[in-house]
XYZ file of C-alpha atoms in Angstrom:
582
model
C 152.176 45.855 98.419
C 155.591 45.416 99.616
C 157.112 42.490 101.904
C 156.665 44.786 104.665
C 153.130 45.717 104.357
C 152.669 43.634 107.561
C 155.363 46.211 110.029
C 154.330 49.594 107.852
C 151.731 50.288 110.725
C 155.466 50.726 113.203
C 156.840 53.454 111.697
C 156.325 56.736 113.444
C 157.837 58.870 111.529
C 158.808 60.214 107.997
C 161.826 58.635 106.543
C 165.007 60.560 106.345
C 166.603 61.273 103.103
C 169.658 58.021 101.950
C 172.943 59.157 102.347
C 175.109 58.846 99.763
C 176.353 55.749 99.256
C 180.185 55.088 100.468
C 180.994 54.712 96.915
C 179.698 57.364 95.007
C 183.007 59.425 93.920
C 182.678 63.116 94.634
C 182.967 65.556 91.139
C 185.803 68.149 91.356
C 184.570 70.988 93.475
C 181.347 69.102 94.630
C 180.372 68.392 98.687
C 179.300 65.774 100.192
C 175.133 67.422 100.501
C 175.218 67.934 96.490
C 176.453 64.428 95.678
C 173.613 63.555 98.532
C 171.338 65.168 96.242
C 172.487 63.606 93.313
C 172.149 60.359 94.328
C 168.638 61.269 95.429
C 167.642 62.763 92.345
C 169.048 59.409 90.090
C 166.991 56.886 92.986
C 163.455 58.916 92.774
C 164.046 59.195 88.466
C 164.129 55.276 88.484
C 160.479 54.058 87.364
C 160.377 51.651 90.385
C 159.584 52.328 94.673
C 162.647 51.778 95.837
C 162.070 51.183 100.480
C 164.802 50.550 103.039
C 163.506 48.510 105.933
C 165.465 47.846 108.983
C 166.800 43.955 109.408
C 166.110 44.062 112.915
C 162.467 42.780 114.780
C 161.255 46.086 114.540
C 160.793 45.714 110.832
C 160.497 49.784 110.233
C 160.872 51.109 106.724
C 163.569 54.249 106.942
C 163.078 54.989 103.380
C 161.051 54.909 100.787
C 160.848 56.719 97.043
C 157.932 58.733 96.046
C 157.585 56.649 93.316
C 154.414 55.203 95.121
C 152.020 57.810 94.092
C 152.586 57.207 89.650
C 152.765 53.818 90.753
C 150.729 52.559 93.444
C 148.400 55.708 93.185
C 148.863 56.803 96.716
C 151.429 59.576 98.217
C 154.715 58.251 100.148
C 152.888 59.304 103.773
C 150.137 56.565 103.034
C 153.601 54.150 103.273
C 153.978 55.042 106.779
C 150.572 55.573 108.083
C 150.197 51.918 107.093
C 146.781 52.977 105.093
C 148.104 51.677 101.779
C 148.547 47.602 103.167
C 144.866 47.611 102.663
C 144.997 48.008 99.162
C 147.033 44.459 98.842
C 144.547 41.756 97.283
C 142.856 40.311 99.978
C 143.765 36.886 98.491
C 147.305 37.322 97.705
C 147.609 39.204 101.401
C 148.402 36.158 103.679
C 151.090 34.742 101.220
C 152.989 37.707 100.689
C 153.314 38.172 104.608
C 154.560 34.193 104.643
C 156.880 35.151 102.052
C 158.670 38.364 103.384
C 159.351 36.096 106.498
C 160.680 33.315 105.019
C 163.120 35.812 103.468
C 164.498 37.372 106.738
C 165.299 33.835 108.221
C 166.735 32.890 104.847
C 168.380 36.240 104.889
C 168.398 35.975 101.189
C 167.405 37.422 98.225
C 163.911 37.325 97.509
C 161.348 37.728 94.801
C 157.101 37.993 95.037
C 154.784 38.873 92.774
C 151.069 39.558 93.602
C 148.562 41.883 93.287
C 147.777 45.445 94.704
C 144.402 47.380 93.792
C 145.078 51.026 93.437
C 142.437 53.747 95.421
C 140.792 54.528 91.688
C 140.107 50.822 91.787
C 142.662 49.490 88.687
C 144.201 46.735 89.868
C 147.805 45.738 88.960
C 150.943 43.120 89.529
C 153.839 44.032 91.494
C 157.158 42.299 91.208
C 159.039 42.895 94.651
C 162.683 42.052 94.991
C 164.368 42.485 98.174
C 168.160 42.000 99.172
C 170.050 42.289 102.161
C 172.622 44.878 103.234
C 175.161 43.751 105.088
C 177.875 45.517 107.519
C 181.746 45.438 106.721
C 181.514 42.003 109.442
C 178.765 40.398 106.998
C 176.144 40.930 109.375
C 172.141 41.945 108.177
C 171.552 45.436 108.584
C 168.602 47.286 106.231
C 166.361 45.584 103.508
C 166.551 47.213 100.712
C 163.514 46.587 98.166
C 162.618 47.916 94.756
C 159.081 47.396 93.535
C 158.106 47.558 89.591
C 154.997 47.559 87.592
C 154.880 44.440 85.676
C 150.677 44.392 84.958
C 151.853 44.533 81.173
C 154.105 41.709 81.547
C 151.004 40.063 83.308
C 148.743 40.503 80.813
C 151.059 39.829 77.925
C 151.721 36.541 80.012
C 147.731 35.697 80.303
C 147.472 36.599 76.720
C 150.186 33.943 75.752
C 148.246 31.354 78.226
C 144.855 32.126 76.517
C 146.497 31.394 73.101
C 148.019 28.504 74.155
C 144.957 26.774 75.243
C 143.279 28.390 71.965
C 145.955 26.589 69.988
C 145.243 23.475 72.138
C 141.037 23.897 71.083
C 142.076 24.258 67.640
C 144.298 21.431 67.264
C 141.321 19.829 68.194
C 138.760 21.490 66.169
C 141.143 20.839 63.374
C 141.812 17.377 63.362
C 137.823 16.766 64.480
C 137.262 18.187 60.722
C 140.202 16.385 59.379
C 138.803 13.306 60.523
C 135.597 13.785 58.820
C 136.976 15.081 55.621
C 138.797 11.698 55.254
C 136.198 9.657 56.585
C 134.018 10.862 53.783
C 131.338 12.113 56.003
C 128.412 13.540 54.465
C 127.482 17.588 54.981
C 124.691 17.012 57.145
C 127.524 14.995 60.033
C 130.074 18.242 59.249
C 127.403 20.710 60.257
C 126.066 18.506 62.995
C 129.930 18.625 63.863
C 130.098 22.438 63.895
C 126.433 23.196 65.488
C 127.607 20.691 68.701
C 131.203 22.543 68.645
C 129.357 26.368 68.711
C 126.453 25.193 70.435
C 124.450 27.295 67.920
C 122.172 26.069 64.769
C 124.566 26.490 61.611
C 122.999 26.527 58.109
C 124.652 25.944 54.793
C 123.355 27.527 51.386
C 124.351 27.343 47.826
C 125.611 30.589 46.158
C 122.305 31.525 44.819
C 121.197 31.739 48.721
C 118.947 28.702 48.531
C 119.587 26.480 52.072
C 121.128 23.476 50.916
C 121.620 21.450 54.653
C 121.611 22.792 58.201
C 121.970 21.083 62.210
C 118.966 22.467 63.829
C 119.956 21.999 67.206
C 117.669 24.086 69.449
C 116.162 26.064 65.730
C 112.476 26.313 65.006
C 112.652 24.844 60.784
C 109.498 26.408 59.938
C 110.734 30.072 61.150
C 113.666 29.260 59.629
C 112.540 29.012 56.032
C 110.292 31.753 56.375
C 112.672 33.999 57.424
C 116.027 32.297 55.621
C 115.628 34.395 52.784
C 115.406 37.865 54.135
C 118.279 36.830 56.430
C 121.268 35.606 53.852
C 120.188 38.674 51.455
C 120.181 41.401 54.210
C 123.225 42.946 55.431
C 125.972 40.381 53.747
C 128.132 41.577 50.957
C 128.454 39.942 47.809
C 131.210 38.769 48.001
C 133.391 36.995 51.374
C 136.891 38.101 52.180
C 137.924 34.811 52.645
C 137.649 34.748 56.476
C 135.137 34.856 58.833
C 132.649 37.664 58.724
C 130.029 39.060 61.614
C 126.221 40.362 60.508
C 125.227 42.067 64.118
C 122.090 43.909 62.354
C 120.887 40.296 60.540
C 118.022 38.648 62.374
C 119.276 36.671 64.148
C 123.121 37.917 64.183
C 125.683 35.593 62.858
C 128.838 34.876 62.199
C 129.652 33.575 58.286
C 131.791 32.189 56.467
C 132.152 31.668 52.434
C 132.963 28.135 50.722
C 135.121 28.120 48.000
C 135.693 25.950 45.563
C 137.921 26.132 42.666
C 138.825 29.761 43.664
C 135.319 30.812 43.768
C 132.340 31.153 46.201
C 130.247 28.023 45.866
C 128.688 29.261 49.053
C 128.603 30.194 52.773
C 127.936 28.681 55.811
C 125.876 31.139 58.405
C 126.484 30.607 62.317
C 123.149 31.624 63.595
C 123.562 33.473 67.252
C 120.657 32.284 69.073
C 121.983 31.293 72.348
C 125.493 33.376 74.271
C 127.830 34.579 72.354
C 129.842 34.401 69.146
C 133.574 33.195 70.896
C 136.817 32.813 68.773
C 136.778 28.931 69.118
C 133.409 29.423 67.345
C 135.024 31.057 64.653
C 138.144 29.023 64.061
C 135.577 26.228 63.773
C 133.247 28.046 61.336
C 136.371 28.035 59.454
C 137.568 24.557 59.353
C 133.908 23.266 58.652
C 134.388 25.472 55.114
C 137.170 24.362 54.990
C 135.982 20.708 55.280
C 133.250 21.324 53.035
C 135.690 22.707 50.255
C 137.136 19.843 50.572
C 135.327 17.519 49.698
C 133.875 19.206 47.083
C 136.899 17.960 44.614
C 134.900 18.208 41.507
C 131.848 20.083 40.200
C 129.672 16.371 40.504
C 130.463 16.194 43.877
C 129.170 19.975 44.426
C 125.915 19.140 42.224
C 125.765 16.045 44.454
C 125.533 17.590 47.378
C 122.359 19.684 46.010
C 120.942 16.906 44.852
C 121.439 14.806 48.140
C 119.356 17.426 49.543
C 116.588 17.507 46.899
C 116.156 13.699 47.155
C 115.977 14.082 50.885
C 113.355 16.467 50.859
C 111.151 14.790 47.694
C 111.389 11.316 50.177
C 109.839 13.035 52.707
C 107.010 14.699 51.305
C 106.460 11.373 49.506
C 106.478 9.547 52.903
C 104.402 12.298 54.821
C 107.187 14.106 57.099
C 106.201 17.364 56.365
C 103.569 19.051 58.992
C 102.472 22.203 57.027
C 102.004 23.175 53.654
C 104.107 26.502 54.449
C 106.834 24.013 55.385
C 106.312 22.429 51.462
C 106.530 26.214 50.133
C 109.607 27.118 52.447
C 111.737 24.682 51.751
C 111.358 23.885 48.055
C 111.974 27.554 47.742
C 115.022 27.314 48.850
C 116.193 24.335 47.235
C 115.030 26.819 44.524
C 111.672 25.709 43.248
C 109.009 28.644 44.032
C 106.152 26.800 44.080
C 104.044 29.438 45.285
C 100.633 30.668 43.378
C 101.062 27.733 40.940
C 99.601 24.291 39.910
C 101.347 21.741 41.065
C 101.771 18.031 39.345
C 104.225 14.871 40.378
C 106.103 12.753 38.006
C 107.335 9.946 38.568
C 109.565 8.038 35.690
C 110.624 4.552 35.236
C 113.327 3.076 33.565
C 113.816 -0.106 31.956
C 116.263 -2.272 31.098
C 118.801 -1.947 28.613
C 119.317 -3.954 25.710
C 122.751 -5.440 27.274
C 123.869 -8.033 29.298
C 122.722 -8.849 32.508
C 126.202 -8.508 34.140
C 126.569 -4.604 32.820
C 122.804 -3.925 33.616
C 123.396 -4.932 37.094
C 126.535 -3.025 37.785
C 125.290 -0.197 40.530
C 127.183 2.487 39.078
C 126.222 2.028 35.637
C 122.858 2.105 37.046
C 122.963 4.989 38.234
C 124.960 6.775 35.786
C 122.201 6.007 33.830
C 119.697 7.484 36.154
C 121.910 10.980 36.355
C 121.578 11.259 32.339
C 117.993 11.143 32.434
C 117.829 13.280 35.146
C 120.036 15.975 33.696
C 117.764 15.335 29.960
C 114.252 16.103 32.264
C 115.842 18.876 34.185
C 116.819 20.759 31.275
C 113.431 20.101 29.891
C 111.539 21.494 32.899
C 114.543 24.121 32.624
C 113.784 25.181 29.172
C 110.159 25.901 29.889
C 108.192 28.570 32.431
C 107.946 25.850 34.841
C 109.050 25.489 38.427
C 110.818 22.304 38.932
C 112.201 20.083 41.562
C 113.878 16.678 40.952
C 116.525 14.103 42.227
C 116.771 10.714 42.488
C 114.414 8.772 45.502
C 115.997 5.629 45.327
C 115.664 3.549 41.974
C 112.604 6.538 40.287
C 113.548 9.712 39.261
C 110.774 11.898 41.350
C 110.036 15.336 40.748
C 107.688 18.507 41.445
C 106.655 20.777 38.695
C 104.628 23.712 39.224
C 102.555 25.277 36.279
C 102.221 29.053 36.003
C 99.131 30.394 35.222
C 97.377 29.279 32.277
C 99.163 26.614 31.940
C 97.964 23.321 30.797
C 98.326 19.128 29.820
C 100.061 20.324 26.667
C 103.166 21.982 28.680
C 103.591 19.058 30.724
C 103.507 16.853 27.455
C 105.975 19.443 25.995
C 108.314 18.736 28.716
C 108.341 15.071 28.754
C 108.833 14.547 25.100
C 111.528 17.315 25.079
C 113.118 15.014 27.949
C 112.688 11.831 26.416
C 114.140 13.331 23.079
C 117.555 14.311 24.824
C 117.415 11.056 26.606
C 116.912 9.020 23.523
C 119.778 10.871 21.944
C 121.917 11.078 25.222
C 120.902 6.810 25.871
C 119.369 4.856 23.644
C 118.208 1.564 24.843
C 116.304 1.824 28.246
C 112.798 2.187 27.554
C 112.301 5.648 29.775
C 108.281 5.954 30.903
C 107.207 9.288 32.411
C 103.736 9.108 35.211
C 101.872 12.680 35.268
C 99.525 12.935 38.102
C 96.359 15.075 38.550
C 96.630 18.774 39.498
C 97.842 18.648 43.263
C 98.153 21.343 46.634
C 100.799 21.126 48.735
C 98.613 19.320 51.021
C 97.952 16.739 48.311
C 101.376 16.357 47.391
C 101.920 12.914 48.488
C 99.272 11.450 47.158
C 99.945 13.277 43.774
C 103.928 11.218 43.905
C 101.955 7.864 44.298
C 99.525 8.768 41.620
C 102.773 9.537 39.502
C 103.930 6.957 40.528
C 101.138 4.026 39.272
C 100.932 6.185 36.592
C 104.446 5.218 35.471
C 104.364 1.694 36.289
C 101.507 1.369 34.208
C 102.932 2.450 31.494
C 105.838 0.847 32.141
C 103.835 -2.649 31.574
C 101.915 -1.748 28.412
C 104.794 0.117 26.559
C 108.149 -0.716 25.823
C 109.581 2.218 24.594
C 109.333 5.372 25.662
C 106.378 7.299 27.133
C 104.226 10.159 28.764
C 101.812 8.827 31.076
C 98.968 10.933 33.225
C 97.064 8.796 35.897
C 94.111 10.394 34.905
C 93.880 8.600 31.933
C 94.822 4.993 33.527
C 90.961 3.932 33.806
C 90.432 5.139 29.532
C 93.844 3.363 28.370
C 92.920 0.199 30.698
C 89.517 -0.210 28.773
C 91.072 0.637 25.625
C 93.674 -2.069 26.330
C 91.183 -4.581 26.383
C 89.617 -3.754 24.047
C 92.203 -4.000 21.286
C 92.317 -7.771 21.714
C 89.365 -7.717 19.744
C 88.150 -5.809 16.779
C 86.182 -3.323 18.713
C 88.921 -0.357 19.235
C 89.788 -1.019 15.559
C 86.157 -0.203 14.577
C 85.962 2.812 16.611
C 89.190 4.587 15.616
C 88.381 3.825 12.114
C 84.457 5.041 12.944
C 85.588 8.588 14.518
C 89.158 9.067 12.326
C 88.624 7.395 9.329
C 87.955 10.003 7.106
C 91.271 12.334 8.195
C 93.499 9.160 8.260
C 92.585 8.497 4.337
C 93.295 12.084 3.628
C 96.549 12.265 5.008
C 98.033 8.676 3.904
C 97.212 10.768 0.543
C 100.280 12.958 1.689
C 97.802 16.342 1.665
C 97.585 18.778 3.901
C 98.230 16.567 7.665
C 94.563 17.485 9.229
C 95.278 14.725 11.544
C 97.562 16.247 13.778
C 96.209 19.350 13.233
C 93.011 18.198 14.879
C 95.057 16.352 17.700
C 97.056 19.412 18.584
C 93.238 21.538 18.464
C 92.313 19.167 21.301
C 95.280 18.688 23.426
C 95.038 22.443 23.413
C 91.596 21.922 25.246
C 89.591 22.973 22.490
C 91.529 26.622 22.117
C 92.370 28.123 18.780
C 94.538 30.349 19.793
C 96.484 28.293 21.449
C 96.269 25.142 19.144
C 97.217 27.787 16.019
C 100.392 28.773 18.756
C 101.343 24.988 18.931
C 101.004 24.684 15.139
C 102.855 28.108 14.412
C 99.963 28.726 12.056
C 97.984 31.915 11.201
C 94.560 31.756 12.897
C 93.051 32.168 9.469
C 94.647 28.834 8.446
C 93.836 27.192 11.763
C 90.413 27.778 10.986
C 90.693 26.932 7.455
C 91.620 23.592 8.304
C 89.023 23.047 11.100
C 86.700 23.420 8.741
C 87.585 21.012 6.376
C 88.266 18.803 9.493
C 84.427 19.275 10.515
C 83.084 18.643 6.668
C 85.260 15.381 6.242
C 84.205 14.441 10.202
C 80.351 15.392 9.580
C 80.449 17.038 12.871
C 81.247 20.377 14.701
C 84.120 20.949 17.255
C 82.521 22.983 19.246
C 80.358 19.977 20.873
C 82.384 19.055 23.928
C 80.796 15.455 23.248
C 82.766 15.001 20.165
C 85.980 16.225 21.323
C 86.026 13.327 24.139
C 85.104 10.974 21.724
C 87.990 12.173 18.984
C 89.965 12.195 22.215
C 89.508 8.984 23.232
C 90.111 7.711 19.482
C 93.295 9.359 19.393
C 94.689 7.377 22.491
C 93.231 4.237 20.653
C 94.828 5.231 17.494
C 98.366 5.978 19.896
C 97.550 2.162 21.478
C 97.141 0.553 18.017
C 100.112 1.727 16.660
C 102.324 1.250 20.164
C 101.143 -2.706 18.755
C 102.102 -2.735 15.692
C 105.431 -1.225 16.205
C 106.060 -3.779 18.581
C 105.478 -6.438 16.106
């Protein structure tokens, strides 16, 4: 809309066509009506409405170009039937009528911009200049005004606004992250950080896709799990291009994001859309929380920490009751990476005693827990190196864990484990006595009272033993009696009663029945599996049964005797734990 939107309604009649100007030179041969049309013709090509009003009070417009229809979108009549001053904004309207009078008592240039919605309902910016034309005395005679297009200029202007205040956000963002990075702050604060900047739940998971840490926010944890991983395998490639990434067909959609460290994935962090809209601030900041997170992952320790933080995290609270389900158990040790699932479950617990060294080393806090990380890393390669499932971390001074047996699987497996562990550890640190508490078979209902039967389990045998051991609670209540009884001669008399006979035979360096007959048991009475242990031929297994029931004077297939050779093998193990001490 032109200044003189306000007078158009005055004009009564079509504008005549401009004179040439006084001067335009005429062209050998040419008359005055062709350099008229000239003059036209170069006015209408310019890409602008060009209107002549009169300076006088009646305001009237003599001319205007029929530019208006490419650019205003309505024919050069609609000018002067006054139809077209509708089409000015209705909120720019009163201001550009205050303007266009401020310029005739000025009687000086003058510039407005506002805004003018077209009939097909685009709306654009018009820049409208208007000078004065003056007589040959100086005095005001037309307005002359030329109107352009500038809703590009606009836009590119609101463009450069909108990434101004963007930069302004991420300046921010950025040194919020910063700030954390050198603060030290764990991962759980940088993705309670993100989820508060997004307004979103954000969750962070390892490259193998099992969650690591998340900020809940307004998140349901148990649909999480169940759900978590279907959602990270489904729909994201392999591989991240570096930058942030959009899943529209995951459920729910996110935005993500990978980690790197050490020029390579260690993993991603997922921006779960559950409330609005995924906005560009939200993905700057999903990319200076990785890049926060790289951070502070310097070295491969720290990256292993991290895991671990959230494996000790999750072992203290199912040992202090925070978990409401059992699905909950089975979610999220699944995606620490422990499928727990369909098997038998057992707690350990292991204590660790104190070195031969002086008090002053022993009581350092990192050497104590340096210690504590190499007998971690000597029972998770242990549980690693078997068909178990196993979870363990650190829970404050114990070394805690979850194990869960396959199928089939049995007392010897778990032994297996713990004296492959305490082998490496041994080699790895000798000195701490290192004593490891089995509990009973547990559910994930049971679980916590399985970690305090592990628990006692260990301390016991952290009171009667002084070097290292395997411990299983169920056998507390045998090894207490036995325990009193070898004060006296009783357990003596009963070891030699039930073993006597295979103990003479093998201090006579023959064939060891001894442990041949202790393996047969721990197997629970199964040949196969005892001749497995032994890596014998069945036919010799039985071979040296035999001879093991002729020396004994009794069969092995009386569940009676085995208990009782059982229990005279943990004497015989007690009885010799006191004379090595000696």
């Amino acid at each position: 809309m032109p200044y003189a939107w306000a007078f158009m309604g005055r004009a009564t009649r079509r504008a005549p066509q401009p004179a040439a100007p006084e001067h335009a030179v005429l062209r050998p041969g040419e008359t005055v009506a062709a350099l008229t049309a000239r003059y036209q013709a170069l006015v209408e090509q310019i890409p602008a409405v060009l209107y002549i009003n009169l300076a006088d009070e009646s305001e009237s417009t003599i001319y205007v170009s029929p530019q208006t229809e490419p650019i205003l979108g309505i024919a050069p009549d609609a000018w002067f039937s006054g139809t077209w001053s509708d089409h000015v904004h209705p909120d720019d309207r009163a201001q550009v009528d205050e303007n266009y009078q401020a310029f005739l008592r000025s009687a000086r240039e003058g510039v407005d911009e506002y805004r003018f919605i077209r009939p097909d309902g685009r709306e654009i910016w018009i820049h409208d200049r208007v000078s004065i034309i003056r007589d040959a005395a100086g005095a005001p005679i037309l307005v002359q005004g030329v109107m352009f297009d500038i809703t590009e200029q606009k836009r590119a202007q609101a463009i450069i606004a909108q990434q101004a205040e963007l930069m302004g956000k991420m300046d921010a963002v950025s040194r919020r992250f910063t700030d954390l990075v050198l603060s030290g702050a764990e991962l759980r604060r940088v993705l309670d950080t993100l989820a508060a900047i997004v307004g979103n739940p954000v969750v962070l998971e390892d490259a193998a896709h099992q969650l690591v840490e998340y900020a809940e926010r307004s998140l349901d944890l148990g649909e999480l799990l169940r759900r978590w991983d279907t959602h990270s395998r489904s729909g994201h490639p392999r591989t991240g291009t570096g930058g942030v990434m959009e899943e529209r067909t995951a459920d729910p959609p996110c935005a993500w994001i990978s980690v790197r460290f050490r020029q390579e994935e260690w993993g991603r962090i997922h921006l779960l859309q559950a409330e609005g809209t995924i906005q560009e601030i939200d993905r700057l900041a999903l990319d200076r929380a990785a890049a926060a997170i790289g951070l502070s992952l310097l070295t491969e320790r720290d990256a292993a920490r991290s895991a671990d933080t959230a494996r000790s995290a999750f072992l203290s609270d199912v040992w202090r009751g925070r978990w409401v389900s059992a699905h909950e158990v089975i979610a999220r040790a699944r995606s620490l990476g422990a499928e727990l699932q369909g098997r038998s479950m057992v707690a350990i617990v292991v204590e660790v005693g104190d070195p031969p060294q002086p008090a002053t080393t022993h009581s350092d806090p990192a050497e104590r827990r340096r210690t504590r990380e190499v007998i971690l890393d000597a029972i998770r390669e242990a549980v690693g190196s078997s068909n178990v499932a196993g979870l363990t971390a650190i829970v404050g001074e114990r070394l805690v864990g979850i194990l869960g047996l396959p199928g089939g699987e049995d007392r010897a497996t778990l032994d297996h484990i713990g004296r492959t562990a305490l082998g490496r550890i041994a080699d790895r640190l000798p000195g701490p006595a290192t004593v490891i508490g089995v509990s009973r078979r547990a559910t994930p209902e049971t679980l916590q009272r399985a970690l305090t039967e592990a628990s006692e389990a260990a301390a016991y045998g952290m009171r009667v033993a002084d070097r290292p051991g395997i411990h299983h609670f169920e056998d507390l209540g045998l090894l207490q009696l036995l325990v009193r009884l070898s004060d006296g001669p009783e357990l003596p008399r009963f070891v030699e009663s039930e073993l006597g006979p295979l103990l003479e035979r093998d201090a006579a360096g023959r064939t060891p029945l001894l442990q041949t007959l202790r393996t047969f048991l721990e197997s629970g009475g199964h040949k196969a599996a005892a001749a497995r242990a032994l890596h014998l031929e069945r036919r010799s297994l039985y071979y040296r049964l035999e001879n093991i029931e002729h020396l004994l004077g009794r069969g092995l297939d009386d569940a009676a005797t085995r208990l009782r050779l059982e229990v005279a093998f943990q004497g015989l193990d007690l009885l010799q734990q006191r004379a090595a001490r000696t």
